[in-house]
Amino acid sequence: MCQHQPPCPSADSADRESARHVAHHPEQGWSLLCNGVLLFEDTGELLPDGQIIAPHRPLGTGKVMTAA
C-alpha cells in the first residue's frame, strides 16, 4: 500500500502509528494511515485485518486538580 521511500512501517509493526496520514478527519475523530490502520483520537486502532487495538493513552498521575 505504501509508496513512500523509505516505506512506512507495516500495520503489524510496533511503530505502525508513525505511518503517514492518508486521510485525516479530526471532526470525526479518526485518521487513515498509509499502512491501512485506522487511528482514533482516543488512541484506539483498527488494523486492516480487523484486529482491534484498545485505546492506550498514557495514564494520568492520579492527582485531582482543584480551582484555587
PDB file of N, CA and C in Angstrom, residues 2 7-13 15-20 34-35:
ATOM      1  N   CYS A   2       1.917   1.282   0.775  1.00  0.00           N
ATOM      2  CA  CYS A   2       2.770   2.467   0.910  1.00  0.00           C
ATOM      3  C   CYS A   2       3.698   2.623  -0.296  1.00  0.00           C
ATOM      4  N   PRO A   7       9.771   3.225   3.080  1.00  0.00           N
ATOM      5  CA  PRO A   7       8.363   2.878   3.285  1.00  0.00           C
ATOM      6  C   PRO A   7       7.931   3.041   4.739  1.00  0.00           C
ATOM      7  N   CYS A   8       6.643   3.316   4.913  1.00  0.00           N
ATOM      8  CA  CYS A   8       6.072   3.439   6.254  1.00  0.00           C
ATOM      9  C   CYS A   8       6.081   2.084   6.948  1.00  0.00           C
ATOM     10  N   PRO A   9       6.058   2.059   8.269  1.00  0.00           N
ATOM     11  CA  PRO A   9       6.004   0.786   9.000  1.00  0.00           C
ATOM     12  C   PRO A   9       4.714   0.040   8.648  1.00  0.00           C
ATOM     13  N   SER A  10       4.789  -1.266   8.621  1.00  0.00           N
ATOM     14  CA  SER A  10       3.619  -2.074   8.300  1.00  0.00           C
ATOM     15  C   SER A  10       2.606  -2.034   9.444  1.00  0.00           C
ATOM     16  N   ALA A  11       1.394  -2.494   9.165  1.00  0.00           N
ATOM     17  CA  ALA A  11       0.323  -2.477  10.160  1.00  0.00           C
ATOM     18  C   ALA A  11       0.616  -3.399  11.335  1.00  0.00           C
ATOM     19  N   ASP A  12       1.453  -4.419  11.145  1.00  0.00           N
ATOM     20  CA  ASP A  12       1.767  -5.330  12.253  1.00  0.00           C
ATOM     21  C   ASP A  12       3.068  -4.964  12.966  1.00  0.00           C
ATOM     22  N   SER A  13       3.650  -3.828  12.596  1.00  0.00           N
ATOM     23  CA  SER A  13       4.871  -3.342  13.226  1.00  0.00           C
ATOM     24  C   SER A  13       4.552  -2.611  14.531  1.00  0.00           C
ATOM     25  N   ASP A  15       5.762   0.116  15.566  1.00  0.00           N
ATOM     26  CA  ASP A  15       5.697   1.567  15.348  1.00  0.00           C
ATOM     27  C   ASP A  15       4.724   1.949  14.229  1.00  0.00           C
ATOM     28  N   ARG A  16       3.655   1.143  14.065  1.00  0.00           N
ATOM     29  CA  ARG A  16       2.679   1.354  12.985  1.00  0.00           C
ATOM     30  C   ARG A  16       2.047   2.744  13.017  1.00  0.00           C
ATOM     31  N   GLU A  17       1.947   3.372  14.192  1.00  0.00           N
ATOM     32  CA  GLU A  17       1.315   4.691  14.316  1.00  0.00           C
ATOM     33  C   GLU A  17       2.144   5.808  13.691  1.00  0.00           C
ATOM     34  N   SER A  18       3.395   5.528  13.343  1.00  0.00           N
ATOM     35  CA  SER A  18       4.242   6.553  12.743  1.00  0.00           C
ATOM     36  C   SER A  18       4.112   6.607  11.222  1.00  0.00           C
ATOM     37  N   ALA A  19       3.230   5.797  10.638  1.00  0.00           N
ATOM     38  CA  ALA A  19       2.987   5.859   9.194  1.00  0.00           C
ATOM     39  C   ALA A  19       2.332   7.197   8.856  1.00  0.00           C
ATOM     40  N   ARG A  20       2.463   7.602   7.611  1.00  0.00           N
ATOM     41  CA  ARG A  20       1.892   8.880   7.173  1.00  0.00           C
ATOM     42  C   ARG A  20       0.364   8.822   7.120  1.00  0.00           C
ATOM     43  N   CYS A  34      -1.167   5.350   6.087  1.00  0.00           N
ATOM     44  CA  CYS A  34      -0.683   4.783   4.838  1.00  0.00           C
ATOM     45  C   CYS A  34      -0.636   3.255   4.870  1.00  0.00           C
ATOM     46  N   ASN A  35      -0.450   2.684   6.035  1.00  0.00           N
ATOM     47  CA  ASN A  35      -0.357   1.228   6.171  1.00  0.00           C
ATOM     48  C   ASN A  35      -1.724   0.564   6.354  1.00  0.00           C
TER      49      ASN A  35
END
